[in-house]
Each structure stands twice: as structure tokens, then as C-alpha cells.
Coordinates of C-alpha atoms and ligand atoms in Angstrom, one line a residue:
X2 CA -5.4 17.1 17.2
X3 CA -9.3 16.0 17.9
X4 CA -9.9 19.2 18.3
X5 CA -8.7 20.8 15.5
X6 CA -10.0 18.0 13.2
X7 CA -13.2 17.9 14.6
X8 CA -13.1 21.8 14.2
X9 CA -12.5 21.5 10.6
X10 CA -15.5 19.6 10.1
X11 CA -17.3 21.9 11.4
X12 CA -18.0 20.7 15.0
X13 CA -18.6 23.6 17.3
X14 CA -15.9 22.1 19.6
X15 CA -14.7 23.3 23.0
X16 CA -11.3 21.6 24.1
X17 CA -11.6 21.6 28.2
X18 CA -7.4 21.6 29.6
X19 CA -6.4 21.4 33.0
X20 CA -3.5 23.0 33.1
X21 CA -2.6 27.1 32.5
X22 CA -1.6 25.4 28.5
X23 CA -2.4 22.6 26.6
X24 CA 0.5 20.5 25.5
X25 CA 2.8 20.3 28.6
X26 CA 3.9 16.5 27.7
X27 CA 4.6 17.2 24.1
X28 CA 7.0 20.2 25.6
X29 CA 9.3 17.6 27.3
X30 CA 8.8 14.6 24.7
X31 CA 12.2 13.9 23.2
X32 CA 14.3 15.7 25.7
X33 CA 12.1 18.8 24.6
X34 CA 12.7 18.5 20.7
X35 CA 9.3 16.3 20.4
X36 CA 10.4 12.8 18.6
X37 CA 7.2 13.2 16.9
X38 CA 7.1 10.2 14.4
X39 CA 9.3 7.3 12.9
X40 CA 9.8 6.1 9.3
X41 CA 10.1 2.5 10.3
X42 CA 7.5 0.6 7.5
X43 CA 4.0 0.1 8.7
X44 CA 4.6 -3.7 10.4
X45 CA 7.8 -2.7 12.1
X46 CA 5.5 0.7 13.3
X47 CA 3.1 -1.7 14.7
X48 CA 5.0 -4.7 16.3
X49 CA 6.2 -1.7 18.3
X50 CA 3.4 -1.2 20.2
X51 CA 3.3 -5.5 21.1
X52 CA 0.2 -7.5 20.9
X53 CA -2.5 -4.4 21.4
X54 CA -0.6 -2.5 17.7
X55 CA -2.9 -4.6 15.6
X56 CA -5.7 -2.2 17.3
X57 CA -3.8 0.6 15.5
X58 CA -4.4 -0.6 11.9
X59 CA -7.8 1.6 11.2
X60 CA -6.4 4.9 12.4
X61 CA -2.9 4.3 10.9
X62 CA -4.8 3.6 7.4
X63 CA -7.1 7.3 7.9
X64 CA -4.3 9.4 9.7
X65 CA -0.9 8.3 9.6
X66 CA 2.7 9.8 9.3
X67 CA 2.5 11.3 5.8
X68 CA -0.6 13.2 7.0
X69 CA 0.7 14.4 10.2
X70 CA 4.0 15.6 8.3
X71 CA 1.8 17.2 5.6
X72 CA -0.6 18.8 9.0
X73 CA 2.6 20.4 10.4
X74 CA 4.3 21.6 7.2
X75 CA 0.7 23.4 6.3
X76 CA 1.6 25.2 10.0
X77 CA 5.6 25.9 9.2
X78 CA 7.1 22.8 11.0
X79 CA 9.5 21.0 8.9
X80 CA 10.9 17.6 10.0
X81 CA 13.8 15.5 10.0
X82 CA 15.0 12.1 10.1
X83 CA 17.3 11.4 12.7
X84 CA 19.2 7.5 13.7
X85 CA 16.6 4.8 13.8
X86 CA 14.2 7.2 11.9
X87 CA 13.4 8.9 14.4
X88 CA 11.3 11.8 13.1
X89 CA 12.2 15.6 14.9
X90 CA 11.0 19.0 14.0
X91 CA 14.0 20.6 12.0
X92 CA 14.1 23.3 14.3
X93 CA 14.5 21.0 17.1
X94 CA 11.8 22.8 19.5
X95 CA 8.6 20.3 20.7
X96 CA 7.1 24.0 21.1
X97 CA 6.7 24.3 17.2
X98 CA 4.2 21.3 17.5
X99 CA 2.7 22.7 19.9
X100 CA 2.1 25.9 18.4
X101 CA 1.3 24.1 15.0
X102 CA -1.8 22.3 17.0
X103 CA -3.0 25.1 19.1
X104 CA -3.3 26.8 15.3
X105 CA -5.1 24.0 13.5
X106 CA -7.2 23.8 16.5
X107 CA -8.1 27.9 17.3
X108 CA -8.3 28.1 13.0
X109 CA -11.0 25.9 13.5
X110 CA -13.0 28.0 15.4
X111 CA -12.1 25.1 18.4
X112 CA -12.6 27.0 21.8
X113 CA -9.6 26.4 24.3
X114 CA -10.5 26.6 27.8
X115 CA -7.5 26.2 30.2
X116 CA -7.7 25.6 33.9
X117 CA -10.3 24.1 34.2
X118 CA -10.3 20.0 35.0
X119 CA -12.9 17.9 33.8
X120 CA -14.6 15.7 36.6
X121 CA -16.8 13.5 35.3
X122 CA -19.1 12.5 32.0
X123 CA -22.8 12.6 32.4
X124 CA -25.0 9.8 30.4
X125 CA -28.5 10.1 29.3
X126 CA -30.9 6.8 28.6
X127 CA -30.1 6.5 25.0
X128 CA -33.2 5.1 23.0
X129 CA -31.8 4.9 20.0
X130 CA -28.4 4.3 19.5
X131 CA -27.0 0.7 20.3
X132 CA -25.3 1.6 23.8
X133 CA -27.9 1.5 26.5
X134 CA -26.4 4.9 27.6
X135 CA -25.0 8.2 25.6
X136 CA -23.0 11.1 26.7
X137 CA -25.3 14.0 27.9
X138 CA -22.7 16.6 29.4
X139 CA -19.2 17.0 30.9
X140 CA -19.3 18.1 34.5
X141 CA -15.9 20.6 35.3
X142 CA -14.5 22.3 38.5
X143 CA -16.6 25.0 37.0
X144 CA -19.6 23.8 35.4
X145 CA -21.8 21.7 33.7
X146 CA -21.7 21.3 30.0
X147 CA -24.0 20.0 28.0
X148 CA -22.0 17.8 25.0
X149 CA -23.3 15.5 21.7
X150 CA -20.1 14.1 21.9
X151 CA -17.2 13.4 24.6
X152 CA -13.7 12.8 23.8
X153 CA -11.6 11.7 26.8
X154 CA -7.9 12.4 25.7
X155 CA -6.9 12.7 29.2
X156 CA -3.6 10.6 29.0
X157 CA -2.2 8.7 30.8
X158 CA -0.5 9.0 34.6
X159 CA 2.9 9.3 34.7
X160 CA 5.1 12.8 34.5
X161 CA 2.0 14.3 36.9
X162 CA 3.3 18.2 36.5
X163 CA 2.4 17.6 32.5
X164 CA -1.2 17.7 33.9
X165 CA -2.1 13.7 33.3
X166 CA -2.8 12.3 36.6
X167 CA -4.7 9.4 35.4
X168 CA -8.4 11.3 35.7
X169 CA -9.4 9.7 32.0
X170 CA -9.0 6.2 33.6
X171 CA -11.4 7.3 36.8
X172 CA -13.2 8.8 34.2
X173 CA -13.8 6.0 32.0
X174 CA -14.4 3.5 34.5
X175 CA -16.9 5.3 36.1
X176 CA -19.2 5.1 33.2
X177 CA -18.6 1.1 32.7
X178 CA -15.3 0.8 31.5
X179 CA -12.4 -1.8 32.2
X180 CA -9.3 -0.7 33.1
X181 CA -6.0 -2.8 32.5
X182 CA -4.3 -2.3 35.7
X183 CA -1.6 0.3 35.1
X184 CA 2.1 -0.1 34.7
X185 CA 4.9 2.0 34.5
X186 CA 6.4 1.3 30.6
X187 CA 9.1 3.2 29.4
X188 CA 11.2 3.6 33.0
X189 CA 14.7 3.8 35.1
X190 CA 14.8 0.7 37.1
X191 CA 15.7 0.6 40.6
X192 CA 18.5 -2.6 41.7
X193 CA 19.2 -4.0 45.4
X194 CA 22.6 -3.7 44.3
X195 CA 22.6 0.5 45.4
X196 CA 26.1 1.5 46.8
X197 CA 27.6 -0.1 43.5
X198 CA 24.8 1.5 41.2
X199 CA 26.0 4.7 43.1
X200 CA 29.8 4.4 42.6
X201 CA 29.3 4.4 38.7
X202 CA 26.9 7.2 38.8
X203 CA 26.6 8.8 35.5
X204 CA 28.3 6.3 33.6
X205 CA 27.1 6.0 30.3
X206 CA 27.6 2.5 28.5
X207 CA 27.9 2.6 24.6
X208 CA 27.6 -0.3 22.7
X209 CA 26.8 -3.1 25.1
X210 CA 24.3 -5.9 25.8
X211 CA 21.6 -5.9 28.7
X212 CA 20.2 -9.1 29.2
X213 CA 17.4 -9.6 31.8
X214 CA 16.8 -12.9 33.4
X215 CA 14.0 -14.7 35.3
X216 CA 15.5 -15.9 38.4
X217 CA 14.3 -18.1 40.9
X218 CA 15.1 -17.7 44.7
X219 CA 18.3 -19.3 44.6
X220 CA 19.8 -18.0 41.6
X221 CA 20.1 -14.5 43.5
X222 CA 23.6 -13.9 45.0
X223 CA 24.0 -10.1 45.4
X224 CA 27.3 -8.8 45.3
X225 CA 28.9 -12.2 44.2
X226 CA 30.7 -13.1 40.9
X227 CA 27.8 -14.1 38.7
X228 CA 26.8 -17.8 38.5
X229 CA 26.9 -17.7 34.4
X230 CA 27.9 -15.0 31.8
X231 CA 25.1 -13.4 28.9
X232 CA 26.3 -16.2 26.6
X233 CA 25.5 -19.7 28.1
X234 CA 26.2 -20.9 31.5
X235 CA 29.4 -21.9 33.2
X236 CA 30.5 -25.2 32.9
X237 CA 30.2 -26.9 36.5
X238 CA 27.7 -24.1 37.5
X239 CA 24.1 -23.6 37.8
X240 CA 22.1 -23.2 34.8
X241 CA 21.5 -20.2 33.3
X242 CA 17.9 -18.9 34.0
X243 CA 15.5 -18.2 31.5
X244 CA 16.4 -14.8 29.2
X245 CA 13.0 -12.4 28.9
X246 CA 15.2 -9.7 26.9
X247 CA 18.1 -9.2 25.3
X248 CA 19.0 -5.8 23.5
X249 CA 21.8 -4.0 22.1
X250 CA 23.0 -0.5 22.5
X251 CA 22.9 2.3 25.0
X252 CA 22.1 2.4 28.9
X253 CA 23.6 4.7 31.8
X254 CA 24.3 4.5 35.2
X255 CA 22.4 6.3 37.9
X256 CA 22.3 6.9 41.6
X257 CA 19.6 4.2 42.3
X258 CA 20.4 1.7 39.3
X259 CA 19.8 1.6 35.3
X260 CA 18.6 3.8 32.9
X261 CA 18.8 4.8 29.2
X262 CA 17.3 3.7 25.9
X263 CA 17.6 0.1 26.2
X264 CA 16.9 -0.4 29.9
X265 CA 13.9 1.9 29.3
X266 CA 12.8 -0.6 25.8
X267 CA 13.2 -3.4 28.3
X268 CA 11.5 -1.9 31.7
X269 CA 7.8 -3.2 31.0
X270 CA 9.2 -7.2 30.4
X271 CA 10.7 -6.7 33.6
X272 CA 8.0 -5.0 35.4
X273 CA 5.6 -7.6 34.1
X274 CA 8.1 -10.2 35.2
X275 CA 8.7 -9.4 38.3
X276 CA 5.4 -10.3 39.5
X277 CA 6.2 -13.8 38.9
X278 CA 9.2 -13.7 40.4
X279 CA 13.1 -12.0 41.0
X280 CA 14.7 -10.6 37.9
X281 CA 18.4 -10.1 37.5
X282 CA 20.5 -8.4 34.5
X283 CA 23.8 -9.1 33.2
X284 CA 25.3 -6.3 31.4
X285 CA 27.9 -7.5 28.5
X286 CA 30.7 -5.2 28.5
X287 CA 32.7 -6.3 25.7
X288 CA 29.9 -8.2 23.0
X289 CA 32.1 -7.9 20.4
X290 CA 34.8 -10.5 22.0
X291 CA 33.4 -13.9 23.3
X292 CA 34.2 -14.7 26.4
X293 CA 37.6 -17.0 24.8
X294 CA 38.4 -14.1 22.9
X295 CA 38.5 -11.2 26.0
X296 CA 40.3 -14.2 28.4
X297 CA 42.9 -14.0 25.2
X298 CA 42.8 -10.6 24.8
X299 CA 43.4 -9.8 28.7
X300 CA 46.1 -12.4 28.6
X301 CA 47.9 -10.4 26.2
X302 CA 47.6 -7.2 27.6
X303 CA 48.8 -8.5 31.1
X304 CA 51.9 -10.2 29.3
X305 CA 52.6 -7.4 27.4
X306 CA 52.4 -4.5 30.4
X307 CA 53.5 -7.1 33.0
X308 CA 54.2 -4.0 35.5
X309 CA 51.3 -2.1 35.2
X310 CA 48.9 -2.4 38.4
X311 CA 45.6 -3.9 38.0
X312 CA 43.9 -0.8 38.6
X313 CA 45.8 0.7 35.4
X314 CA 44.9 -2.2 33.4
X315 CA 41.1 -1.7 34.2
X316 CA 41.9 2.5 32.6
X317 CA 41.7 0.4 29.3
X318 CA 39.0 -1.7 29.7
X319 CA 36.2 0.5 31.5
X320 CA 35.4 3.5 32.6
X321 CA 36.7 5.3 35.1
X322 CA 34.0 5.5 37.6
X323 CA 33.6 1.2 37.3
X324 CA 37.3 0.6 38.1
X325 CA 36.9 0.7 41.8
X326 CA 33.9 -1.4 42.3
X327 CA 35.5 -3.8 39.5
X328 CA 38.4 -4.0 42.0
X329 CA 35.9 -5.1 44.6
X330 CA 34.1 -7.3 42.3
X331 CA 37.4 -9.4 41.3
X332 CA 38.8 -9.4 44.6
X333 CA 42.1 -8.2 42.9
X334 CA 44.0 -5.9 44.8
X335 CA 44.5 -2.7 42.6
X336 CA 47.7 -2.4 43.2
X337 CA 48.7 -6.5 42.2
X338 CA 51.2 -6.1 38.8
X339 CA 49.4 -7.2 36.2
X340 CA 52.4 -10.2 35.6
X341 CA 51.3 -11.5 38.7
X342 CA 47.3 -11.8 38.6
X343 CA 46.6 -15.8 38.3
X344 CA 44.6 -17.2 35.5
X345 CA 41.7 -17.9 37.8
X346 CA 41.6 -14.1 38.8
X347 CA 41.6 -13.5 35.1
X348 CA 39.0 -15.5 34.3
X349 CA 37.1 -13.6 36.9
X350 CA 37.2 -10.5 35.3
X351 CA 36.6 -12.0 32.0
X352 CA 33.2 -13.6 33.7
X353 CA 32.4 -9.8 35.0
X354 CA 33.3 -7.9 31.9
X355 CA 30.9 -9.9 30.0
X356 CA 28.2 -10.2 32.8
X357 CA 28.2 -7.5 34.9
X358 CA 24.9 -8.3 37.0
X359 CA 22.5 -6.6 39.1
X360 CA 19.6 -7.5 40.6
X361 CA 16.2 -6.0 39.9
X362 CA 14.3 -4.2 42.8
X363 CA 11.8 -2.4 40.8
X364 CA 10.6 0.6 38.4
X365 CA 10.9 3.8 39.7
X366 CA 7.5 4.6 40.5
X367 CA 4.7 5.2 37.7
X368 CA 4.6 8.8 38.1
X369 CA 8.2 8.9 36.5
X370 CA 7.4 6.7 33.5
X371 CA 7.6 7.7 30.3
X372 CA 4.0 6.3 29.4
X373 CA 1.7 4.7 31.3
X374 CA 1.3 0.8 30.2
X375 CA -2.7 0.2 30.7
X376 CA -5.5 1.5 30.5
X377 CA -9.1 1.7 28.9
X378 CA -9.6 -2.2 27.3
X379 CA -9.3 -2.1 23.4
X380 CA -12.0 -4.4 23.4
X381 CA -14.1 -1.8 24.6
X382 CA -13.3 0.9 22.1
X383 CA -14.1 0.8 18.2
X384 CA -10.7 1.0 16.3
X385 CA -12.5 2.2 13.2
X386 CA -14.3 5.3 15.3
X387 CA -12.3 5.6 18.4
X388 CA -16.3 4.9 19.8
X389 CA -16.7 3.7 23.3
X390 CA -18.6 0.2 22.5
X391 CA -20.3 1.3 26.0
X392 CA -21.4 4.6 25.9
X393 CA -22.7 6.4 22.7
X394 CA -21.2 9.4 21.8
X395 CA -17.8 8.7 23.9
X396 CA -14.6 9.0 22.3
X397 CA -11.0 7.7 23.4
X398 CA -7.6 8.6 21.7
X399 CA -3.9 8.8 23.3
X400 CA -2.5 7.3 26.4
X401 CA -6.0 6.7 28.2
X402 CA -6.0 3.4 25.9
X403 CA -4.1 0.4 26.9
X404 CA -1.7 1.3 24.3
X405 CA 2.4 1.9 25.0
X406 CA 5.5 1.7 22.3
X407 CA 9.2 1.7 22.9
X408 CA 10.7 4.6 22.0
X409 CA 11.6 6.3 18.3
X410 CA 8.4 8.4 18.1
X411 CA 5.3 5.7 18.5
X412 CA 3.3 7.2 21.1
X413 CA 3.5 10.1 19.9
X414 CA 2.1 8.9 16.4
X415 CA -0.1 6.8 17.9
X416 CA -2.0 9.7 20.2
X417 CA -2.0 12.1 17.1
X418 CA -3.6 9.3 15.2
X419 CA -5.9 7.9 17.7
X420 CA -6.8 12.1 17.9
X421 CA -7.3 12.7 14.8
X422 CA -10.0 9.7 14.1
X423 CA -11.6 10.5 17.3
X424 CA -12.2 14.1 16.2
X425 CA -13.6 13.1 13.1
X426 CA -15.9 10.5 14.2
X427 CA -16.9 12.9 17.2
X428 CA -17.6 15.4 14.8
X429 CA -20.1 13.1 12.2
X430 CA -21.9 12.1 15.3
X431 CA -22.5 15.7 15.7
X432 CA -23.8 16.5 12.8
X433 CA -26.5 14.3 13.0
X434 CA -26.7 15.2 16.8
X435 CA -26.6 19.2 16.5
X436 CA -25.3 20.0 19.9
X437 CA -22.1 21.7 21.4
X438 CA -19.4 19.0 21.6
X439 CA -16.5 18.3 24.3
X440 CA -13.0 17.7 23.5
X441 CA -11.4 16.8 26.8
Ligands
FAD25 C1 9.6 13.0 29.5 C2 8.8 12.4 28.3 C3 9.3 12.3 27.1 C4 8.6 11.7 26.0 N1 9.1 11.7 24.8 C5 8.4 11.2 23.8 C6 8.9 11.2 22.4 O1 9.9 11.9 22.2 N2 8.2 10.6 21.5 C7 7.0 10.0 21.7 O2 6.4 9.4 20.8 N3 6.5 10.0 23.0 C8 7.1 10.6 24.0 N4 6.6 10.6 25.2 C9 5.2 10.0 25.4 C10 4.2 11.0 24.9 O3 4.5 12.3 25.2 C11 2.8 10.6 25.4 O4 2.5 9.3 25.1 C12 1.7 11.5 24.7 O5 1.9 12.9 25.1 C13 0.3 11.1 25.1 O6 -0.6 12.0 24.6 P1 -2.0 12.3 25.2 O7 -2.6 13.4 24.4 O8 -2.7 11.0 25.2 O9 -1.8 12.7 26.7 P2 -1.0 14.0 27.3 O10 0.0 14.5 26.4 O11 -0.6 13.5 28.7 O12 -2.1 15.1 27.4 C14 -3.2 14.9 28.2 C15 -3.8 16.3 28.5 O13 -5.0 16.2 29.2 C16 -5.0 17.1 30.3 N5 -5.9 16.6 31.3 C17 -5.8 15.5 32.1 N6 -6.8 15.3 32.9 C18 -7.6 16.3 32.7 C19 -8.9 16.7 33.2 N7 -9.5 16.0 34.2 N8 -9.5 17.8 32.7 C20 -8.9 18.6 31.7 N9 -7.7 18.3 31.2 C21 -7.1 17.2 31.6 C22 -3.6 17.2 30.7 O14 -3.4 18.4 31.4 C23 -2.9 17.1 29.4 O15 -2.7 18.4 28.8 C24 7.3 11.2 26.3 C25 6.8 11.2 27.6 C26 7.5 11.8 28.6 C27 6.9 11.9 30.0

């Protein structure tokens, strides 16, 4: 995207990749259809990136969704809206984008040199501009380039075989720059709780609640009936910690813990929180019933199919794969007639249907993040030019800033955005700075 706009103003660009392609990310975004965009309205778009999206309003107001939809269509990509406007390519191939911005790049006479890894940025004294030091040259595993202007869209440090390794941060710190220690945003979390996360392996959990907790020390009891449901505490019991996050919707099970949309929308508040101390989640099972309502509603069922075992019973509740570690959980014998299961030992399955908890180990590690939470300090960065405040002539855009979203399309949008002003502004400074410019 800097590329190709800086192209079309005229920029003699050369775009340094890598990798044997450029785009290798893009390829796998969105389970490789490439959620490109979203249609939420602007303050929804940028309370989705947290405190840092306010850094977003001067690119969004030059570049924004309209103009990357109109940029595609001019190269044959249609979109569509999909739940939660989440904005796809109608043909549902990521490789259409990446074919529309290899065009709009090459069309603009933008040189694309693969394989070949850029290893650092070379400054010049710079008398006249207000940094004390400009961009002179780009230094690669092959040469030395000589460059007006430097963009480093080097992204971020997670998914490592896409080609981002986190060289933009070494990168940008070598020449000055503060780096907010990375993160893994966007991730599967790992629990202590394993052999159970194993048993429901592949589960996938539709319509349910994941609530993450700040524990302290002795509000950790692996493997135990939890000490309060998603609700409120238990009367009698401990109090309920303090909730970080509370969200709505889809999750799965995996061999080493939790994954899916919402645990992924909630992994950096956990990450972040588990440097203060242990985390725990409680997943609600049944959200639509209270917990009153489910102890009614299991009541009923137990009077009504008094012979059925308890393991039958649980073939209505859950699914399949959770029945036997909800066996062990209740400490119900699976076989126990459903006539005969005691109102405490009811209760305890209500208490675990609506709080299913683990406990929180960690994220997988940052190489299997989607994005890459951290990164080059927004106070350090222009948001009207995408201009390094440090070095003249250096330009940022993408996942090298300290920017991350949830999902539904906003990193995406914000890299294309962030690229496109970059390329622009790269591409005035240029003009009045005739010499071949970089695109990194
Ligand atoms: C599995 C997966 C799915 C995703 N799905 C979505 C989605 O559907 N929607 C969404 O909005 N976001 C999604 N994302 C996030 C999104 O893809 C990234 O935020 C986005 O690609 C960042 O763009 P970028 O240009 O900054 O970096 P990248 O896309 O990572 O591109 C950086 C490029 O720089 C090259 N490079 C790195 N170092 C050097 C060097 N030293 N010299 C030369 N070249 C170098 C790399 O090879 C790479 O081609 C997904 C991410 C992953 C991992």
C-alpha cells in the first residue's frame, strides 16, 4: 500500500521484501479469505484498537474504508459484509488482495525486490530539517542503498514463516527509538488445568460467557468445584475476585487450553494481568438461565427421567467430549439414576455449568499470536505524516507501531491506512528531496 501510493505520486520507489513474495500475512488473515475491513462507525472502529486508536484519527480521516474499497474495486476485488461487519473479498481468496496491491504497486512503476532482508537504516547529520539526524541509505543482505526516504513496514513478530520476525523494532530502536515491550495480543491461552483441557479437545462452545478474574494466591484451587459462579459469589464463600473481562459468544477447546474469538478478544487483558498476578476463567455454560433457573430446570429433568443415569442426563446438557470430566468434576458417579442424585450434588453441577473454571498459565508464545501488542512509541511518530519525530525522512505504518485491535478486520485497516499516509508523505518528502526512495 506505501508503495503503490507513493508510486503514484511519482516517487521512484523500490519496495525491499524478505521473503520469495510480499504479502505472506495477508494470505493467512481471516483463515485465508483476508477480513480486510469492518463497517462498524468511526468511534466503535477506534475504541477497538484501546487507548493508542485515538493515534488513528489523521490517517483514518485521509485513507479510510471507503478508499480502500474503492482501491480494490479499481483492481477487480469486490467485497462483502459478513456478521459483525466484517468486511471479506466476495470471492473469498486474501490472494485477490494481494494481487490487487502487487498491481497498484508494479502500475506505479514501484520496483519489488524479494529476498532480500533489510538490516539496518543509515542516518546522515541533517542540517536542516528539525531531527538532528535524516535517513541516508538502507543497508540489505545485499547492499547498500542510498534512500530520501525510509518506510519501515516491517510488521510485527508473531506468525515468523509470514516473514515478520520483529527486525522493524531492532530496526527502529537502533536509530533512537522506544520500543513498548512486546506482547502477544490476539492468542490461544495456555491453563494449568491440561489433562481436562485435553479431554474436551476440539470442543467448540457456542453462545457462552468467558469471564476472566484476577485472583490472588489463595483464590486458586485447581481441579476443585469453583469458590463462586460468573454471576456473584456464593453465599458463605469467599468473595468473588475482581472481573478484568467479561464477553459473550464463541470459544473452543484445545489440547493445551482455550481458544477462539472471544478468548483471543480477551488474551491481551489477561496477558497484561498476569503480570500482576494469577488469572482464572469461569466459563458460563448456560447464560441464558440464572443459576435459580438451571437448579429448577435440572430439577425437572431429573424428576421427570428419574431412571436415566447421570451420564445420560449430561447428553442434554453438554457436549459429548465434557461429560466425562463433568463426571469428575461433580463427583457424581455416571452411572447414579438421576432420581437419586441429592440436591447438594445438584447444586454442584448447577455451580459448574455456570462456572466452569480454569486457571490461567499463559499465552502461547508470541510467535503464535495473531498481532504483536507493542512496538514503536506513538509519541514518537507523527499521526498526520506517519514521520519518525526522531529521524527525518523515516516513515512507520502497520504492526511495527504499538498499535493492535480485536478482531472483525482492524489491523488490517489500520496497516493499509497507516500505509497509505506513509507512502504519501514519503513521497512529498521526495520531491523536494529528489533521491531514490525505500519502501521496506
Ligand atoms: C493467522 C493470522 C490471521 C490474521 N487475520 C486477520 C484478519 O482477518 N483481519 C485483520 O485485520 N488482521 C488479521 N491479522 C493481522 C494482520 O494480518 C496484520 O496485522 C497485518 O498483516 C500487519 O501488516 P504489516 O504490513 O504491518 O505487516 P506484515 O503483514 O507482517 O508484513 C511485513 C512484511 O515485511 C517483511 N519484512 C520483515 N522484515 C523485513 C526485513 N528485514 N527486510 C525486508 N522485508 C522484511 C515481511 O516478510 C512481510 O512481508 C491476522 C494475522 C495472522 C497471523
Amino acid at each position: 500500500m506505501a508503495a503503490g501510493r507513493a508510486g503514484e505520486l511519482g516517487a521512484p520507489v523500490l519496495l525491499l521484501e524478505k521473503t520469495d513474495g510480499c504479502g505472506k500475512k495477508i494470505l493467512l488473515s481471516g483463515k485465508t479469505r483476508c477480513n480486510l475491513t469492518n463497517t462498524a462507525p468511526l468511534s466503535e472502529f477506534i475504541a477497538a484498537y484501546g487507548p493508542n486508536g485515538r493515534f488513528l484519527h489523521g490517517a483514518f480521516s485521509r485513507f479510510f474504508r471507503d478508499e480502500l474499497i474503492a482501491l480494490l474495486a479499481r483492481y477487480g476485488v469486490a467485497v462483502k459484509t459478513e456478521r459483525g461487519g466484517r468486511v471479506f473479498p466476495a470471492s473469498d481468496a486474501a490472494r485477490d488482495v494481494v494481487h490487487a496491491l502487487e498491481r497498484f504497486a508494479r502500475e506505479n512503476k514501484a520496483v519489488i525486490q524479494t529476498t532480500t532482508r533489510a538490516l539496518t537504516i543509515e542516518t546522515s547529520p541533517s542540517p536542516h530539517s528539525q531531527s538532528a539526524i535524516r535517513v541516508a541509505a538502507v543497508r540489505t543482505d545485499r547492499a547498500t542503498l542510498p534512500a530520501a526516504a525510509v518506510i519501515l513496514a516491517a510488521g510485527g513478530a508473531s506468525y515468523p514463516s509470514t516473514g515478520s520476525t520483529g527486525d522493524g523494532y531492532e530496526m527502529a530502536r537502533a536509530l533512537g527509538h522506544t520500543i513498548v515491550p512486546l506482547r502477544a495480543a490476539l492468542v490461544p491461552l495456555v491453563v494449568e488445568e491440561t489433562a481436562r483441557a485435553k479431554a474436551m479437545q476440539g470442543v467448540s462452545l457456542r453462545n457462552v460467557r468467558l469471564t476472566a478474574f484476577q485472583c490472588r494466591a489463595d483464590q486458586i484451587e485447581p481441579d476443585r468445584v469453583p469458590l463462586y459462579d460468573c454471576g456473584r459469589g456464593i453465599a458463605g464463600r469467599k468473595a468473588r475476585p475482581p472481573v478484568l473481562e467479561s464477553r459473550f459468544g464463541e470459544m473452543m477447546m484445545t489440547h493445551f487450553g482455550i481458544g477462539g474469538p472471544i478468548t483471543l478478544q480477551m488474551s491481551l487483558a489477561i496477558v497484561d494481568a498476569l503480570e500482576r498476578g494469577p488469572v482464572s476463567v469461569a466459563i458460563d455454560l448456560k447464560p441464558a438461565l440464572s443459576r435459580e433457573q438451571l437448579r429448577r430446570r435440572l430439577q425437572r429433568d431429573f424428576d421427570r427421567h428419574g431412571r436415566r443415569t447421570f451420564r445420560n442426563i449430561l447428553k442434554d446438557l453438554l457436549p459429548a467430549k465434557m461429560g466425562e470430566p463433568f463426571v469428575e468434576l461433580c463427583g457424581i458417579a455416571s452411572d447414579k439414576p438421576a432420581n437419586q442424585i441429592s440436591a447438594d450434588e445438584r447444586d454442584r453441577l448447577a455451580a459448574l455449568l455456570k462456572s466452569l473454571r480454569f486457571n490461567i498459565r499463559g499465552p502461547l508464545p508470541l510467535t503464535a499470536a495473531i498481532v504483536t501488542a507493542g512496538g514503536v512509541a506513538l509519541s514518537e511518530v507523527d499521526p498526520c505524516t506517519m514521520e519518525s519525530r526522531r529521524v527525518g525522512g523515516l516513515y512507520f505504518c502497520g504492526e511495527v507501531l504499538d498499535l493492535d485491535a480485536d478482531t472483525g478486520g482492524f489491523n488490517l485497516q489500520a496497516a493499509f491506512s497507516t500505509g497509505y499516509v506513509a507512502g504519501e508523505s514519503a513521497a512529498r518528502a521526495t520531491q523536494t528531496n529528489p533521491r531514490r526512495s525505500t519502501a521496506s
